[in-house]
Amino acid sequence: MENTARQTAREESWDSLHYSEASNASSRDEASEGDNFEAVGSPTFLTVGDVQRAIHPLQATADRVGKQVEQFAESLDRLSLKKKHKFENGCSDVLPLVAEYEAIASRTVDRLRKIYAPGKLNRSPKAYKRKGRGSIDRSTPIPIHEDGDEIGMSNTTIDDLHSWEQERQTWRLLSLMLQAEYPAKEALPSDTSYSARLKRPVSCGPTHLYSSEHDVWQTFLAEDDSAWEKHTILEWLKTSAESSGEEVETVIEQLERNSDRGTGKNANGWLFSRSEIKQQKRLRVWPQPLDPNSPGIDTALVNPDRTKRLVSQLDPDVFSRQARSLRDEDVFNERAQWRACWEMVRRGRSWETIQDWCRTRNDGWRALCIYGDSRISEHGSWQSRILWRRICVKAAKLGGIDDYERAVFGVLGGDLSSVEKVARGFDDFLFAHYNSYLLRSFDNFLERGFSSTNGFIRPSVLTNSDSFQEMSSTKVVDTMLRTESFERDAKNPLKSLQASLISKRFGVFIQDQGRRWAQLANMGEKSKIMEKPELQSTTPTFAADVTLESYDLLRILTHMIFIFQELDPVIYKTPDVENIIVAYVDYLGIAGKQQLLPLYASRLPSARALQCMARQLPFITDSGERKITLQLMKQYKMDVKAVLSMHLILIILDMQEPEAEDNSNYPRPVILDYDYDYKSEGPKSMRPIKQGFIGQTINADEQDVINAFEWYLLLDGLWQETMRSGTILYQYLLESGRLAAARQLSKTVTFSMISLNKTEKLLGRAIDIANSQTTSEDEYHDEHAMRRSTRSRSNQGRRRRGSSSRRRYKAEREILLHHSGTFLDFENLMVALDALEHWKDIEAQGRNLVDPGHAKPWKKEIKTAHDAVVASMQPLLFGWLQHPKDDAEARAIDKIKTGYLPEMILAYNSVLQYGGHMLSREILLQCMDLAATVAAESSELADIFVRAGRMSELVDSMAIASKSILGAEEKGQKAGRKWKKVGGRGMDLWSVKREGV
């Protein structure tokens, strides 16, 4: 039931994702209607995420392959839910996933082929190449279709078609190699793809002298593991050539067009040479075939240039037997026919197909030559086929009109050198080696099984294969990688990947690529997601040409790693391999696929998973996306609390320390203006506050760290973790002097906001616990007032239970306040700093007043700002930061108090001094109250001034305040004004009269 529920939840989440993507696509379509530059309807405001995605160069790639990316993720998620590491089944559990990936690639190829269909693009006849590459101008405009299959394909190129074709081949190859390395222990589903349906032949029982070669061949594949593996790879090479190469019909059409003989059944054969032979027969009135030794033939039967002797008969091997030539037009046609036969044999076309093709051209004898291959013919004796292969090898080495004819006979007889001559790439090269190996191995199998039979002829004697030695897949691949003519394929990432699968060195390949990606990521600035690898003393085995933009390769490798991990969870979990997964997760994040991040990050080892996911959280700024991400992390069993903690720690570590302004061990904010010569204004002047001392500039790292803390608002509970994280964040910002960021944090994520978000879960109601205890109790009392009654004992019981609930509520509230004390104190600090800076801004406006009519409103503003400073400073003067949680926090708090409080108290005294002159002289009494507070035995403020080495500044400041009080008293006496009582206190103490006056 639990699995069913989880599966249903995941299905709904994927359906929701598809709906979201469809809605976004629909919105984009609607926005694109009408004028290309004007939006229809009301304007929409861009979010930060919209701007980031709009300016990021990856967005075009993300839009182009977004659908496939989501399909891959959905298939991976659903398979993971159904089965989990059932190794006893071999590859049976992962083959459906591989088949689905192959199907995704196939569907993409089909859609791209509709766009790049031969009829829709102009091809130049002279641009023909075997694989079709380079035959299409990449600048050709791509038609955009209205049907649903082409949605999202408008940004593609012809190279994308080639890449997806190679990817389809790669997934098919993976399926074959998995079956060879991890044989399935149970029957495969009947609805799987071609690659999964491929079954190993079953031995036909004991073979004997009269067994057909087909039965012997089946037994050979059933008993020889190495031969079966290479046979399956050979079949894959044929299928790949058929699906990705140019159509054979297109090849023939191109070649026939260049032969200047037209098309059709009567246009085939050696037309020009036959015409010459008939002409000579008519001149000599010979009804019998021309004898090449007849007088005058050597001079009469020649080509138009009279440089070559022409054949005198028309049997297929005449030019080899007579050592004569054909007319050039017939030579070209003959080469075209053998080229077509080579293409069909290379692509694994059935003999029936080849026979039909040859019959339409009156060349049935070519089909009969190919019919001798035991792999396409079920008839014939294995003894006669030995002789037939001997003839094919001889023809491949000595006969033939060109390399393609010799290559055809080389494939049929197992000759390697003749097939290598026409190899145009890695696939052809591998095909040549594996084909030769299979037939030579089959001959050895026959020799081992029938050598004692009377009349048995050793195949090695016939084919000169005594020196034949098996070349392993690893050696074949290494030879290809070192061959200069195959350098392009060696650097092709997908071809290198295929080579690693064939040679069973996928682990080596992904190690090389993971290390390569880490090197690329650290070429400039140090990467935040991958450590710079150590330099290797050896050259990587697979030097594929990858870049940081090889996103399709990242996707393929990531899913292949997961597949191999399902089969063997111990391997493929090195840091280099993890780099590939981390890079793919980073790509998904930048491409805006946030909902896919937890699925992939959760598959990394625990520590790397936390770090990987934490690195992606700064890019998720939308509140809705954040909630979905948290839900998905829980769904994939990630430690959400650990991820958020890691998120905060990593951002703090990334932030560069600002340059220190002094050598003090304490952080010291510059609140006072130390450049201003305040003494020039008179003995009663104090050092003023510096305008804009907090600043407004917040860099990207600082904004990220603020966003990191916002994640905690979305989590239920976790009160202690939230307060602890906020405290650490404030500590860092204050110690590093990042006051603008600290103020932004205090306004973005306030304690009141946190309390209202979390207390409903913790206390049963959403309240701001920073209010006074009396207010909270009154709220609780009001809520339960309607439940009270004094008319019965039952009501008295309810009152007792209500009283108990109130006590529990109060206790829980006190616990929450205890854990949040330091965080709340830091927030109070920022409130006070902000009030001081705002006061200075208002005070500066008063210096620039020109219109006397503005003086009264300004004085009201400065009074309001003054009151705000006084109110905000009170929490800092009495019991501020008195309850650290541990020794480390105590040391950090001590540094902050020592650095901040002296500066703030001196600034506060300057505000009071100014208020005493501009607002009311009674405010000067608060300067003396401040001095008394600092000097009180129960206060640590005096010790803090001593530790900071700033007691002399405090004394001077208080002395100036005393002089101001005396001056104010003297002016008041002269004016006949009396001091107002402030808190029951007067200024009688400061009323000093001179003796004798």
Tab-separated table of N, CA and C in Angstrom, residues 683-779:
chain	number	residue	atom	x	y	z
A	683	PRO	N	33.911	73.995	21.977
A	683	PRO	CA	34.230	72.968	22.981
A	683	PRO	C	33.049	72.074	23.333
A	684	LYS	N	31.844	72.500	22.959
A	684	LYS	CA	30.673	71.706	23.320
A	684	LYS	C	30.215	70.780	22.185
A	685	SER	N	31.014	70.694	21.133
A	685	SER	CA	30.638	69.867	19.981
A	685	SER	C	31.190	68.455	20.135
A	686	MET	N	30.411	67.484	19.696
A	686	MET	CA	30.829	66.077	19.700
A	686	MET	C	31.094	65.612	18.275
A	687	ARG	N	31.788	64.452	18.204
A	687	ARG	CA	32.038	63.865	16.885
A	687	ARG	C	30.700	63.425	16.288
A	688	PRO	N	30.377	63.884	15.075
A	688	PRO	CA	29.058	63.575	14.490
A	688	PRO	C	29.017	62.143	13.916
A	689	ILE	N	27.800	61.724	13.612
A	689	ILE	CA	27.601	60.419	12.964
A	689	ILE	C	27.871	60.561	11.482
A	690	LYS	N	28.468	59.553	10.905
A	690	LYS	CA	28.772	59.548	9.480
A	690	LYS	C	27.517	59.205	8.701
A	691	GLN	N	27.194	60.045	7.709
A	691	GLN	CA	25.990	59.810	6.937
A	691	GLN	C	26.167	58.581	6.029
A	692	GLY	N	25.127	57.735	5.986
A	692	GLY	CA	25.156	56.537	5.145
A	692	GLY	C	26.197	55.522	5.566
A	693	PHE	N	26.440	55.403	6.874
A	693	PHE	CA	27.517	54.502	7.320
A	693	PHE	C	27.180	53.027	7.087
A	694	ILE	N	25.893	52.694	6.963
A	694	ILE	CA	25.534	51.302	6.677
A	694	ILE	C	25.728	50.997	5.202
A	695	GLY	N	25.302	51.886	4.343
A	695	GLY	CA	25.435	51.676	2.910
A	695	GLY	C	24.232	50.946	2.328
A	696	GLN	N	24.197	50.890	0.999
A	696	GLN	CA	23.088	50.255	0.295
A	696	GLN	C	23.526	49.105	-0.610
A	697	THR	N	24.816	48.960	-0.822
A	697	THR	CA	25.316	47.968	-1.774
A	697	THR	C	25.306	46.572	-1.170
A	698	ILE	N	24.656	45.647	-1.859
A	698	ILE	CA	24.626	44.239	-1.463
A	698	ILE	C	25.052	43.422	-2.677
A	699	ASN	N	26.151	42.682	-2.535
A	699	ASN	CA	26.623	41.894	-3.672
A	699	ASN	C	25.822	40.595	-3.804
A	700	ALA	N	26.131	39.848	-4.847
A	700	ALA	CA	25.360	38.635	-5.151
A	700	ALA	C	25.487	37.600	-4.045
A	701	ASP	N	26.689	37.420	-3.505
A	701	ASP	CA	26.870	36.436	-2.433
A	701	ASP	C	26.050	36.806	-1.198
A	702	GLU	N	26.016	38.095	-0.886
A	702	GLU	CA	25.252	38.527	0.283
A	702	GLU	C	23.751	38.322	0.066
A	703	GLN	N	23.292	38.586	-1.155
A	703	GLN	CA	21.880	38.342	-1.445
A	703	GLN	C	21.559	36.855	-1.376
A	704	ASP	N	22.500	36.023	-1.834
A	704	ASP	CA	22.306	34.574	-1.762
A	704	ASP	C	22.180	34.100	-0.327
A	705	VAL	N	22.982	34.661	0.548
A	705	VAL	CA	22.950	34.206	1.933
A	705	VAL	C	21.646	34.629	2.609
A	706	ILE	N	21.096	35.764	2.199
A	706	ILE	CA	19.788	36.178	2.719
A	706	ILE	C	18.697	35.254	2.186
A	707	ASN	N	18.779	34.964	0.888
A	707	ASN	CA	17.810	34.033	0.303
A	707	ASN	C	17.898	32.660	0.948
A	708	ALA	N	19.113	32.282	1.338
A	708	ALA	CA	19.294	30.970	1.968
A	708	ALA	C	18.512	30.877	3.270
A	709	PHE	N	18.478	31.957	4.014
A	709	PHE	CA	17.763	31.930	5.290
A	709	PHE	C	16.250	31.939	5.082
A	710	GLU	N	15.794	32.471	3.957
A	710	GLU	CA	14.354	32.500	3.699
A	710	GLU	C	13.769	31.096	3.577
A	711	TRP	N	14.614	30.120	3.205
A	711	TRP	CA	14.123	28.748	3.070
A	711	TRP	C	13.543	28.222	4.372
A	712	TYR	N	14.079	28.683	5.507
A	712	TYR	CA	13.626	28.182	6.802
A	712	TYR	C	12.190	28.591	7.100
A	713	LEU	N	11.712	29.658	6.450
A	713	LEU	CA	10.330	30.076	6.679
A	713	LEU	C	9.338	29.061	6.119
A	714	LEU	N	9.779	28.256	5.168
A	714	LEU	CA	8.877	27.315	4.497
A	714	LEU	C	8.776	25.984	5.223
A	715	LEU	N	9.570	25.807	6.260
A	715	LEU	CA	9.577	24.532	6.980
A	715	LEU	C	8.756	24.637	8.256
A	716	ASP	N	7.942	23.647	8.501
A	716	ASP	CA	7.210	23.581	9.763
A	716	ASP	C	8.164	23.151	10.868
A	717	GLY	N	8.017	23.793	12.023
A	717	GLY	CA	8.872	23.429	13.145
A	717	GLY	C	10.293	23.907	12.930
A	718	LEU	N	11.251	23.090	13.387
A	718	LEU	CA	12.679	23.413	13.270
A	718	LEU	C	12.983	24.802	13.844
A	719	TRP	N	12.394	25.086	15.007
A	719	TRP	CA	12.599	26.397	15.613
A	719	TRP	C	14.051	26.605	16.028
A	720	GLN	N	14.613	25.629	16.717
A	720	GLN	CA	15.996	25.776	17.165
A	720	GLN	C	16.947	25.890	15.979
A	721	GLU	N	16.745	25.061	14.943
A	721	GLU	CA	17.625	25.119	13.778
A	721	GLU	C	17.513	26.459	13.073
A	722	THR	N	16.298	26.995	13.007
A	722	THR	CA	16.109	28.287	12.357
A	722	THR	C	16.817	29.390	13.124
A	723	MET	N	16.624	29.407	14.438
A	723	MET	CA	17.264	30.432	15.249
A	723	MET	C	18.784	30.298	15.217
A	724	ARG	N	19.257	29.057	15.251
A	724	ARG	CA	20.694	28.824	15.231
A	724	ARG	C	21.295	29.290	13.915
A	725	SER	N	20.641	28.967	12.808
A	725	SER	CA	21.145	29.373	11.498
A	725	SER	C	21.120	30.888	11.356
A	726	GLY	N	20.028	31.518	11.800
A	726	GLY	CA	19.963	32.977	11.741
A	726	GLY	C	21.031	33.631	12.586
A	727	THR	N	21.307	33.049	13.748
A	727	THR	CA	22.344	33.591	14.620
A	727	THR	C	23.718	33.497	13.959
A	728	ILE	N	24.010	32.358	13.370
A	728	ILE	CA	25.290	32.186	12.676
A	728	ILE	C	25.413	33.189	11.537
A	729	LEU	N	24.331	33.392	10.834
A	729	LEU	CA	24.351	34.324	9.718
A	729	LEU	C	24.595	35.746	10.188
A	730	TYR	N	23.896	36.159	11.215
A	730	TYR	CA	24.128	37.493	11.765
A	730	TYR	C	25.565	37.643	12.265
A	731	GLN	N	26.047	36.631	12.944
A	731	GLN	CA	27.430	36.694	13.452
A	731	GLN	C	28.414	36.951	12.325
A	732	TYR	N	28.252	36.186	11.241
A	732	TYR	CA	29.200	36.345	10.141
A	732	TYR	C	29.098	37.734	9.523
A	733	LEU	N	27.895	38.190	9.245
A	733	LEU	CA	27.726	39.485	8.602
A	733	LEU	C	28.248	40.613	9.472
A	734	LEU	N	28.004	40.525	10.763
A	734	LEU	CA	28.462	41.582	11.658
A	734	LEU	C	29.971	41.538	11.852
A	735	GLU	N	30.524	40.345	11.967
A	735	GLU	CA	31.972	40.243	12.146
A	735	GLU	C	32.730	40.710	10.914
A	736	SER	N	32.157	40.496	9.737
A	736	SER	CA	32.821	40.905	8.500
A	736	SER	C	32.441	42.313	8.069
A	737	GLY	N	31.641	43.005	8.877
A	737	GLY	CA	31.293	44.382	8.582
A	737	GLY	C	30.320	44.561	7.435
A	738	ARG	N	29.541	43.546	7.123
A	738	ARG	CA	28.568	43.626	6.021
A	738	ARG	C	27.236	44.148	6.570
A	739	LEU	N	27.224	45.416	6.928
A	739	LEU	CA	26.062	45.996	7.601
A	739	LEU	C	24.866	46.114	6.680
A	740	ALA	N	25.101	46.421	5.400
A	740	ALA	CA	23.980	46.538	4.467
A	740	ALA	C	23.258	45.199	4.321
A	741	ALA	N	24.023	44.118	4.231
A	741	ALA	CA	23.413	42.799	4.120
A	741	ALA	C	22.707	42.412	5.408
A	742	ALA	N	23.315	42.751	6.559
A	742	ALA	CA	22.697	42.424	7.840
A	742	ALA	C	21.380	43.181	8.010
A	743	ARG	N	21.344	44.455	7.582
A	743	ARG	CA	20.095	45.209	7.679
A	743	ARG	C	19.038	44.625	6.753
A	744	GLN	N	19.444	44.238	5.547
A	744	GLN	CA	18.494	43.633	4.623
A	744	GLN	C	17.925	42.343	5.197
A	745	LEU	N	18.775	41.564	5.848
A	745	LEU	CA	18.309	40.337	6.491
A	745	LEU	C	17.292	40.635	7.584
A	746	SER	N	17.562	41.665	8.383
A	746	SER	CA	16.655	42.000	9.483
A	746	SER	C	15.301	42.487	8.996
A	747	LYS	N	15.254	42.988	7.761
A	747	LYS	CA	13.986	43.457	7.218
A	747	LYS	C	13.293	42.400	6.358
A	748	THR	N	14.081	41.501	5.774
A	748	THR	CA	13.507	40.472	4.896
A	748	THR	C	12.939	39.317	5.693
A	749	VAL	N	13.698	38.866	6.672
A	749	VAL	CA	13.267	37.735	7.507
A	749	VAL	C	13.289	38.209	8.961
A	750	THR	N	12.208	38.839	9.372
A	750	THR	CA	12.139	39.361	10.727
A	750	THR	C	11.762	38.258	11.717
A	751	PHE	N	12.061	38.514	12.974
A	751	PHE	CA	11.691	37.551	14.006
A	751	PHE	C	10.178	37.401	14.079
A	752	SER	N	9.476	38.493	13.898
A	752	SER	CA	8.020	38.437	13.920
A	752	SER	C	7.489	37.547	12.803
A	753	MET	N	8.102	37.637	11.619
A	753	MET	CA	7.680	36.813	10.497
A	753	MET	C	7.924	35.333	10.794
A	754	ILE	N	9.083	35.032	11.348
A	754	ILE	CA	9.397	33.648	11.699
A	754	ILE	C	8.415	33.115	12.728
A	755	SER	N	8.134	33.935	13.720
A	755	SER	CA	7.241	33.502	14.790
A	755	SER	C	5.841	33.229	14.266
A	756	LEU	N	5.331	34.114	13.419
A	756	LEU	CA	3.987	33.916	12.886
A	756	LEU	C	3.910	32.698	11.969
A	757	ASN	N	5.021	32.357	11.304
A	757	ASN	CA	5.029	31.210	10.400
A	757	ASN	C	5.123	29.888	11.134
A	758	LYS	N	5.787	29.875	12.279
A	758	LYS	CA	6.095	28.593	12.913
A	758	LYS	C	5.291	28.300	14.180
A	759	THR	N	4.766	29.304	14.845
A	759	THR	CA	4.085	29.050	16.117
A	759	THR	C	2.745	28.336	15.943
A	760	GLU	N	2.145	28.457	14.771
A	760	GLU	CA	0.889	27.743	14.576
A	760	GLU	C	1.104	26.236	14.677
A	761	LYS	N	2.236	25.778	14.204
A	761	LYS	CA	2.553	24.355	14.290
A	761	LYS	C	3.048	23.997	15.686
A	762	LEU	N	3.781	24.907	16.322
A	762	LEU	CA	4.410	24.598	17.603
A	762	LEU	C	3.487	24.862	18.791
A	763	LEU	N	2.691	25.964	18.722
A	763	LEU	CA	1.854	26.361	19.863
A	763	LEU	C	0.360	26.229	19.584
A	764	GLY	N	0.017	25.899	18.353
A	764	GLY	CA	-1.391	25.761	18.030
A	764	GLY	C	-2.029	27.026	17.527
A	765	ARG	N	-1.271	28.100	17.456
A	765	ARG	CA	-1.801	29.356	16.947
A	765	ARG	C	-0.642	30.217	16.478
A	766	ALA	N	-0.893	31.083	15.507
A	766	ALA	CA	0.150	31.938	14.960
A	766	ALA	C	0.208	33.236	15.745
A	767	ILE	N	1.283	33.422	16.489
A	767	ILE	CA	1.462	34.648	17.284
A	767	ILE	C	2.906	35.113	17.163
A	768	ASP	N	3.115	36.352	17.539
A	768	ASP	CA	4.460	36.907	17.632
A	768	ASP	C	4.901	36.824	19.079
A	769	ILE	N	5.730	35.868	19.400
A	769	ILE	CA	6.103	35.631	20.799
A	769	ILE	C	7.047	36.686	21.328
A	770	ALA	N	7.505	37.615	20.480
A	770	ALA	CA	8.365	38.689	20.967
A	770	ALA	C	7.593	39.725	21.751
A	771	ASN	N	6.244	39.696	21.689
A	771	ASN	CA	5.441	40.608	22.488
A	771	ASN	C	5.597	40.268	23.965
A	772	SER	N	5.090	41.127	24.797
A	772	SER	CA	5.234	40.916	26.239
A	772	SER	C	4.463	39.682	26.674
A	773	GLN	N	4.902	39.122	27.760
A	773	GLN	CA	4.256	37.935	28.287
A	773	GLN	C	2.811	38.232	28.678
A	774	THR	N	2.553	39.432	29.204
A	774	THR	CA	1.195	39.789	29.624
A	774	THR	C	0.254	39.811	28.427
A	775	THR	N	0.746	40.388	27.328
A	775	THR	CA	-0.088	40.454	26.133
A	775	THR	C	-0.436	39.064	25.638
A	776	SER	N	0.542	38.171	25.668
A	776	SER	CA	0.291	36.811	25.205
A	776	SER	C	-0.720	36.118	26.083
A	777	GLU	N	-0.599	36.314	27.406
A	777	GLU	CA	-1.555	35.678	28.305
A	777	GLU	C	-2.955	36.264	28.110
A	778	ASP	N	-3.037	37.588	27.867
A	778	ASP	CA	-4.341	38.199	27.628
A	778	ASP	C	-4.978	37.634	26.366
A	779	GLU	N	-4.155	37.429	25.321
A	779	GLU	CA	-4.696	36.845	24.105
A	779	GLU	C	-5.224	35.451	24.363
